[in-house]
């Protein structure tokens, strides 16, 4: 999948729909496409061993739609209905849309869904794996740590939590809001295998997503990322959490993608 193409769709559709969350979607564009390219063993429909993906940070749904389009799973016509009336492509993912298994967007809940899906897989004697993509700020929620405890207790080694660690949340830095550090130590203390990765390095993402758990613990991949990645004036800026671009800003952003 061409990630620049995914970024282009994010920018164009955000502008057309006049909906924000651009910085969040650009932050995870490389991660989402890498989950699809290197992690998920994609099988069609309801195959029992089809891997699952939970976009816990549902407000980055546009990155998921753009990736599904790049994968040939959503048509251009469907993408062009993003946030229009009567569409299934809303600001947050909707499981009625083919290619989406879980409704998300209520922050801090996706890891619980993923842990349940991983436990269900075991009970069904399925080898399917479950990936959950969380924002860093979601780890402010107690429900994340409840799910973390649950997953470790049940030794859900086919569960992988991936964290978009861009160190920003809606209004300011994560350390200024409710500090997460020492972040790796917290996950380790909860019984998880911890990996660290550059969330924009596709080779590194491929290596970590493709590697199964070393033992019987669930795996968390803490991905260091840049919010707004790929567009200079959106990078590391909280402004682009909510804001949509003007015509001039969109044009400049697309020019930057062209010369990358
Ligand atoms: Mg963040």
mmCIF file with all atom_site columns, N, CA and C in Angstrom, residues 108-149:
data_model
loop_
_atom_site.group_PDB
_atom_site.id
_atom_site.type_symbol
_atom_site.label_atom_id
_atom_site.label_alt_id
_atom_site.label_comp_id
_atom_site.label_asym_id
_atom_site.label_entity_id
_atom_site.label_seq_id
_atom_site.pdbx_PDB_ins_code
_atom_site.Cartn_x
_atom_site.Cartn_y
_atom_site.Cartn_z
_atom_site.occupancy
_atom_site.B_iso_or_equiv
_atom_site.pdbx_formal_charge
_atom_site.auth_seq_id
_atom_site.auth_comp_id
_atom_site.auth_asym_id
_atom_site.auth_atom_id
_atom_site.pdbx_PDB_model_num
ATOM 1   N N  . UNK A 1 108 ? -10.761 4.382   25.205 1.00 0.00 ? 108 UNK A N  1
ATOM 2   C CA . UNK A 1 108 ? -10.358 3.488   26.277 1.00 0.00 ? 108 UNK A CA 1
ATOM 3   C C  . UNK A 1 108 ? -11.065 2.148   26.265 1.00 0.00 ? 108 UNK A C  1
ATOM 4   N N  . UNK A 1 109 ? -11.927 1.898   25.294 1.00 0.00 ? 109 UNK A N  1
ATOM 5   C CA . UNK A 1 109 ? -12.712 0.658   25.298 1.00 0.00 ? 109 UNK A CA 1
ATOM 6   C C  . UNK A 1 109 ? -12.208 -0.406  24.336 1.00 0.00 ? 109 UNK A C  1
ATOM 7   N N  . UNK A 1 110 ? -11.396 0.003   23.361 1.00 0.00 ? 110 UNK A N  1
ATOM 8   C CA . UNK A 1 110 ? -11.003 -0.934  22.302 1.00 0.00 ? 110 UNK A CA 1
ATOM 9   C C  . UNK A 1 110 ? -10.179 -2.110  22.790 1.00 0.00 ? 110 UNK A C  1
ATOM 10  N N  . UNK A 1 111 ? -9.336  -1.886  23.786 1.00 0.00 ? 111 UNK A N  1
ATOM 11  C CA . UNK A 1 111 ? -8.501  -2.999  24.246 1.00 0.00 ? 111 UNK A CA 1
ATOM 12  C C  . UNK A 1 111 ? -9.346  -4.064  24.932 1.00 0.00 ? 111 UNK A C  1
ATOM 13  N N  . UNK A 1 112 ? -10.423 -3.635  25.594 1.00 0.00 ? 112 UNK A N  1
ATOM 14  C CA . UNK A 1 112 ? -11.330 -4.613  26.206 1.00 0.00 ? 112 UNK A CA 1
ATOM 15  C C  . UNK A 1 112 ? -12.017 -5.458  25.130 1.00 0.00 ? 112 UNK A C  1
ATOM 16  N N  . UNK A 1 113 ? -12.444 -4.799  24.040 1.00 0.00 ? 113 UNK A N  1
ATOM 17  C CA . UNK A 1 113 ? -13.061 -5.548  22.934 1.00 0.00 ? 113 UNK A CA 1
ATOM 18  C C  . UNK A 1 113 ? -12.050 -6.537  22.353 1.00 0.00 ? 113 UNK A C  1
ATOM 19  N N  . UNK A 1 114 ? -10.823 -6.076  22.172 1.00 0.00 ? 114 UNK A N  1
ATOM 20  C CA . UNK A 1 114 ? -9.796  -6.922  21.565 1.00 0.00 ? 114 UNK A CA 1
ATOM 21  C C  . UNK A 1 114 ? -9.463  -8.106  22.473 1.00 0.00 ? 114 UNK A C  1
ATOM 22  N N  . UNK A 1 115 ? -9.398  -7.851  23.777 1.00 0.00 ? 115 UNK A N  1
ATOM 23  C CA . UNK A 1 115 ? -9.102  -8.942  24.716 1.00 0.00 ? 115 UNK A CA 1
ATOM 24  C C  . UNK A 1 115 ? -10.234 -9.970  24.688 1.00 0.00 ? 115 UNK A C  1
ATOM 25  N N  . UNK A 1 116 ? -11.471 -9.489  24.621 1.00 0.00 ? 116 UNK A N  1
ATOM 26  C CA . UNK A 1 116 ? -12.605 -10.410 24.517 1.00 0.00 ? 116 UNK A CA 1
ATOM 27  C C  . UNK A 1 116 ? -12.545 -11.220 23.234 1.00 0.00 ? 116 UNK A C  1
ATOM 28  N N  . UNK A 1 117 ? -12.182 -10.554 22.151 1.00 0.00 ? 117 UNK A N  1
ATOM 29  C CA . UNK A 1 117 ? -12.078 -11.261 20.863 1.00 0.00 ? 117 UNK A CA 1
ATOM 30  C C  . UNK A 1 117 ? -10.965 -12.306 20.909 1.00 0.00 ? 117 UNK A C  1
ATOM 31  N N  . UNK A 1 118 ? -9.875  -11.988 21.602 1.00 0.00 ? 118 UNK A N  1
ATOM 32  C CA . UNK A 1 118 ? -8.759  -12.942 21.701 1.00 0.00 ? 118 UNK A CA 1
ATOM 33  C C  . UNK A 1 118 ? -9.155  -14.139 22.570 1.00 0.00 ? 118 UNK A C  1
ATOM 34  N N  . UNK A 1 119 ? -9.894  -13.875 23.633 1.00 0.00 ? 119 UNK A N  1
ATOM 35  C CA . UNK A 1 119 ? -10.361 -14.984 24.481 1.00 0.00 ? 119 UNK A CA 1
ATOM 36  C C  . UNK A 1 119 ? -11.367 -15.846 23.716 1.00 0.00 ? 119 UNK A C  1
ATOM 37  N N  . UNK A 1 120 ? -12.248 -15.187 22.965 1.00 0.00 ? 120 UNK A N  1
ATOM 38  C CA . UNK A 1 120 ? -13.224 -15.935 22.158 1.00 0.00 ? 120 UNK A CA 1
ATOM 39  C C  . UNK A 1 120 ? -12.511 -16.836 21.154 1.00 0.00 ? 120 UNK A C  1
ATOM 40  N N  . UNK A 1 121 ? -11.439 -16.310 20.564 1.00 0.00 ? 121 UNK A N  1
ATOM 41  C CA . UNK A 1 121 ? -10.688 -17.112 19.590 1.00 0.00 ? 121 UNK A CA 1
ATOM 42  C C  . UNK A 1 121 ? -10.155 -18.387 20.252 1.00 0.00 ? 121 UNK A C  1
ATOM 43  N N  . UNK A 1 122 ? -9.622  -18.227 21.456 1.00 0.00 ? 122 UNK A N  1
ATOM 44  C CA . UNK A 1 122 ? -9.097  -19.414 22.141 1.00 0.00 ? 122 UNK A CA 1
ATOM 45  C C  . UNK A 1 122 ? -10.218 -20.418 22.415 1.00 0.00 ? 122 UNK A C  1
ATOM 46  N N  . UNK A 1 123 ? -11.355 -19.932 22.889 1.00 0.00 ? 123 UNK A N  1
ATOM 47  C CA . UNK A 1 123 ? -12.465 -20.826 23.216 1.00 0.00 ? 123 UNK A CA 1
ATOM 48  C C  . UNK A 1 123 ? -12.971 -21.557 21.978 1.00 0.00 ? 123 UNK A C  1
ATOM 49  N N  . UNK A 1 124 ? -12.776 -20.915 20.807 1.00 0.00 ? 124 UNK A N  1
ATOM 50  C CA . UNK A 1 124 ? -13.220 -21.530 19.555 1.00 0.00 ? 124 UNK A CA 1
ATOM 51  C C  . UNK A 1 124 ? -12.101 -22.333 18.880 1.00 0.00 ? 124 UNK A C  1
ATOM 52  N N  . UNK A 1 125 ? -10.990 -22.496 19.580 1.00 0.00 ? 125 UNK A N  1
ATOM 53  C CA . UNK A 1 125 ? -9.840  -23.229 19.024 1.00 0.00 ? 125 UNK A CA 1
ATOM 54  C C  . UNK A 1 125 ? -9.384  -22.630 17.704 1.00 0.00 ? 125 UNK A C  1
ATOM 55  N N  . UNK A 1 126 ? -9.471  -21.305 17.627 1.00 0.00 ? 126 UNK A N  1
ATOM 56  C CA . UNK A 1 126 ? -9.014  -20.613 16.422 1.00 0.00 ? 126 UNK A CA 1
ATOM 57  C C  . UNK A 1 126 ? -7.628  -20.022 16.676 1.00 0.00 ? 126 UNK A C  1
ATOM 58  N N  . UNK A 1 127 ? -6.818  -19.952 15.628 1.00 0.00 ? 127 UNK A N  1
ATOM 59  C CA . UNK A 1 127 ? -5.479  -19.354 15.750 1.00 0.00 ? 127 UNK A CA 1
ATOM 60  C C  . UNK A 1 127 ? -5.495  -17.878 15.362 1.00 0.00 ? 127 UNK A C  1
ATOM 61  N N  . UNK A 1 128 ? -6.700  -17.303 15.208 1.00 0.00 ? 128 UNK A N  1
ATOM 62  C CA . UNK A 1 128 ? -6.719  -15.911 14.750 1.00 0.00 ? 128 UNK A CA 1
ATOM 63  C C  . UNK A 1 128 ? -6.102  -14.979 15.794 1.00 0.00 ? 128 UNK A C  1
ATOM 64  N N  . UNK A 1 129 ? -5.497  -13.909 15.261 1.00 0.00 ? 129 UNK A N  1
ATOM 65  C CA . UNK A 1 129 ? -4.846  -12.923 16.120 1.00 0.00 ? 129 UNK A CA 1
ATOM 66  C C  . UNK A 1 129 ? -5.690  -11.654 16.153 1.00 0.00 ? 129 UNK A C  1
ATOM 67  N N  . UNK A 1 130 ? -5.480  -10.881 17.182 1.00 0.00 ? 130 UNK A N  1
ATOM 68  C CA . UNK A 1 130 ? -6.235  -9.639  17.337 1.00 0.00 ? 130 UNK A CA 1
ATOM 69  C C  . UNK A 1 130 ? -5.259  -8.488  17.563 1.00 0.00 ? 130 UNK A C  1
ATOM 70  N N  . UNK A 1 131 ? -5.403  -7.451  16.762 1.00 0.00 ? 131 UNK A N  1
ATOM 71  C CA . UNK A 1 131 ? -4.592  -6.248  16.899 1.00 0.00 ? 131 UNK A CA 1
ATOM 72  C C  . UNK A 1 131 ? -5.503  -5.111  17.368 1.00 0.00 ? 131 UNK A C  1
ATOM 73  N N  . UNK A 1 132 ? -5.031  -4.342  18.332 1.00 0.00 ? 132 UNK A N  1
ATOM 74  C CA . UNK A 1 132 ? -5.779  -3.163  18.779 1.00 0.00 ? 132 UNK A CA 1
ATOM 75  C C  . UNK A 1 132 ? -4.851  -1.958  18.727 1.00 0.00 ? 132 UNK A C  1
ATOM 76  N N  . UNK A 1 133 ? -5.304  -0.912  18.047 1.00 0.00 ? 133 UNK A N  1
ATOM 77  C CA . UNK A 1 133 ? -4.503  0.312   17.965 1.00 0.00 ? 133 UNK A CA 1
ATOM 78  C C  . UNK A 1 133 ? -5.082  1.357   18.912 1.00 0.00 ? 133 UNK A C  1
ATOM 79  N N  . UNK A 1 134 ? -4.268  1.753   19.878 1.00 0.00 ? 134 UNK A N  1
ATOM 80  C CA . UNK A 1 134 ? -4.683  2.727   20.889 1.00 0.00 ? 134 UNK A CA 1
ATOM 81  C C  . UNK A 1 134 ? -3.899  4.020   20.735 1.00 0.00 ? 134 UNK A C  1
ATOM 82  N N  . UNK A 1 135 ? -4.503  5.115   21.146 1.00 0.00 ? 135 UNK A N  1
ATOM 83  C CA . UNK A 1 135 ? -3.740  6.349   21.273 1.00 0.00 ? 135 UNK A CA 1
ATOM 84  C C  . UNK A 1 135 ? -3.012  6.322   22.615 1.00 0.00 ? 135 UNK A C  1
ATOM 85  N N  . UNK A 1 136 ? -1.993  7.165   22.718 1.00 0.00 ? 136 UNK A N  1
ATOM 86  C CA . UNK A 1 136 ? -1.299  7.253   24.003 1.00 0.00 ? 136 UNK A CA 1
ATOM 87  C C  . UNK A 1 136 ? -2.244  7.774   25.090 1.00 0.00 ? 136 UNK A C  1
ATOM 88  N N  . UNK A 1 137 ? -3.040  8.791   24.741 1.00 0.00 ? 137 UNK A N  1
ATOM 89  C CA . UNK A 1 137 ? -3.902  9.410   25.751 1.00 0.00 ? 137 UNK A CA 1
ATOM 90  C C  . UNK A 1 137 ? -5.015  8.476   26.225 1.00 0.00 ? 137 UNK A C  1
ATOM 91  N N  . UNK A 1 138 ? -5.347  7.463   25.421 1.00 0.00 ? 138 UNK A N  1
ATOM 92  C CA . UNK A 1 138 ? -6.336  6.497   25.901 1.00 0.00 ? 138 UNK A CA 1
ATOM 93  C C  . UNK A 1 138 ? -5.853  5.796   27.155 1.00 0.00 ? 138 UNK A C  1
ATOM 94  N N  . UNK A 1 139 ? -4.544  5.743   27.328 1.00 0.00 ? 139 UNK A N  1
ATOM 95  C CA . UNK A 1 139 ? -3.983  5.077   28.507 1.00 0.00 ? 139 UNK A CA 1
ATOM 96  C C  . UNK A 1 139 ? -4.177  5.915   29.764 1.00 0.00 ? 139 UNK A C  1
ATOM 97  N N  . UNK A 1 140 ? -4.838  7.059   29.649 1.00 0.00 ? 140 UNK A N  1
ATOM 98  C CA . UNK A 1 140 ? -5.326  7.800   30.821 1.00 0.00 ? 140 UNK A CA 1
ATOM 99  C C  . UNK A 1 140 ? -6.563  7.125   31.411 1.00 0.00 ? 140 UNK A C  1
ATOM 100 N N  . UNK A 1 141 ? -7.157  6.224   30.649 1.00 0.00 ? 141 UNK A N  1
ATOM 101 C CA . UNK A 1 141 ? -8.430  5.607   31.052 1.00 0.00 ? 141 UNK A CA 1
ATOM 102 C C  . UNK A 1 141 ? -8.172  4.341   31.871 1.00 0.00 ? 141 UNK A C  1
ATOM 103 N N  . UNK A 1 142 ? -8.866  4.203   32.982 1.00 0.00 ? 142 UNK A N  1
ATOM 104 C CA . UNK A 1 142 ? -8.703  3.014   33.807 1.00 0.00 ? 142 UNK A CA 1
ATOM 105 C C  . UNK A 1 142 ? -9.076  1.732   33.094 1.00 0.00 ? 142 UNK A C  1
ATOM 106 N N  . UNK A 1 143 ? -10.029 1.831   32.144 1.00 0.00 ? 143 UNK A N  1
ATOM 107 C CA . UNK A 1 143 ? -10.487 0.626   31.446 1.00 0.00 ? 143 UNK A CA 1
ATOM 108 C C  . UNK A 1 143 ? -9.361  -0.021  30.633 1.00 0.00 ? 143 UNK A C  1
ATOM 109 N N  . UNK A 1 144 ? -8.392  0.792   30.181 1.00 0.00 ? 144 UNK A N  1
ATOM 110 C CA . UNK A 1 144 ? -7.255  0.222   29.447 1.00 0.00 ? 144 UNK A CA 1
ATOM 111 C C  . UNK A 1 144 ? -6.468  -0.718  30.351 1.00 0.00 ? 144 UNK A C  1
ATOM 112 N N  . UNK A 1 145 ? -6.273  -0.307  31.582 1.00 0.00 ? 145 UNK A N  1
ATOM 113 C CA . UNK A 1 145 ? -5.447  -1.114  32.496 1.00 0.00 ? 145 UNK A CA 1
ATOM 114 C C  . UNK A 1 145 ? -6.223  -2.308  33.029 1.00 0.00 ? 145 UNK A C  1
ATOM 115 N N  . UNK A 1 146 ? -7.528  -2.195  33.100 1.00 0.00 ? 146 UNK A N  1
ATOM 116 C CA . UNK A 1 146 ? -8.363  -3.346  33.440 1.00 0.00 ? 146 UNK A CA 1
ATOM 117 C C  . UNK A 1 146 ? -8.226  -4.409  32.346 1.00 0.00 ? 146 UNK A C  1
ATOM 118 N N  . UNK A 1 147 ? -8.289  -3.956  31.099 1.00 0.00 ? 147 UNK A N  1
ATOM 119 C CA . UNK A 1 147 ? -8.133  -4.888  29.972 1.00 0.00 ? 147 UNK A CA 1
ATOM 120 C C  . UNK A 1 147 ? -6.718  -5.463  29.954 1.00 0.00 ? 147 UNK A C  1
ATOM 121 N N  . UNK A 1 148 ? -5.742  -4.639  30.289 1.00 0.00 ? 148 UNK A N  1
ATOM 122 C CA . UNK A 1 148 ? -4.346  -5.110  30.299 1.00 0.00 ? 148 UNK A CA 1
ATOM 123 C C  . UNK A 1 148 ? -4.175  -6.223  31.334 1.00 0.00 ? 148 UNK A C  1
ATOM 124 N N  . UNK A 1 149 ? -4.773  -6.034  32.510 1.00 0.00 ? 149 UNK A N  1
ATOM 125 C CA . UNK A 1 149 ? -4.707  -7.051  33.555 1.00 0.00 ? 149 UNK A CA 1
ATOM 126 C C  . UNK A 1 149 ? -5.389  -8.341  33.117 1.00 0.00 ? 149 UNK A C  1
#
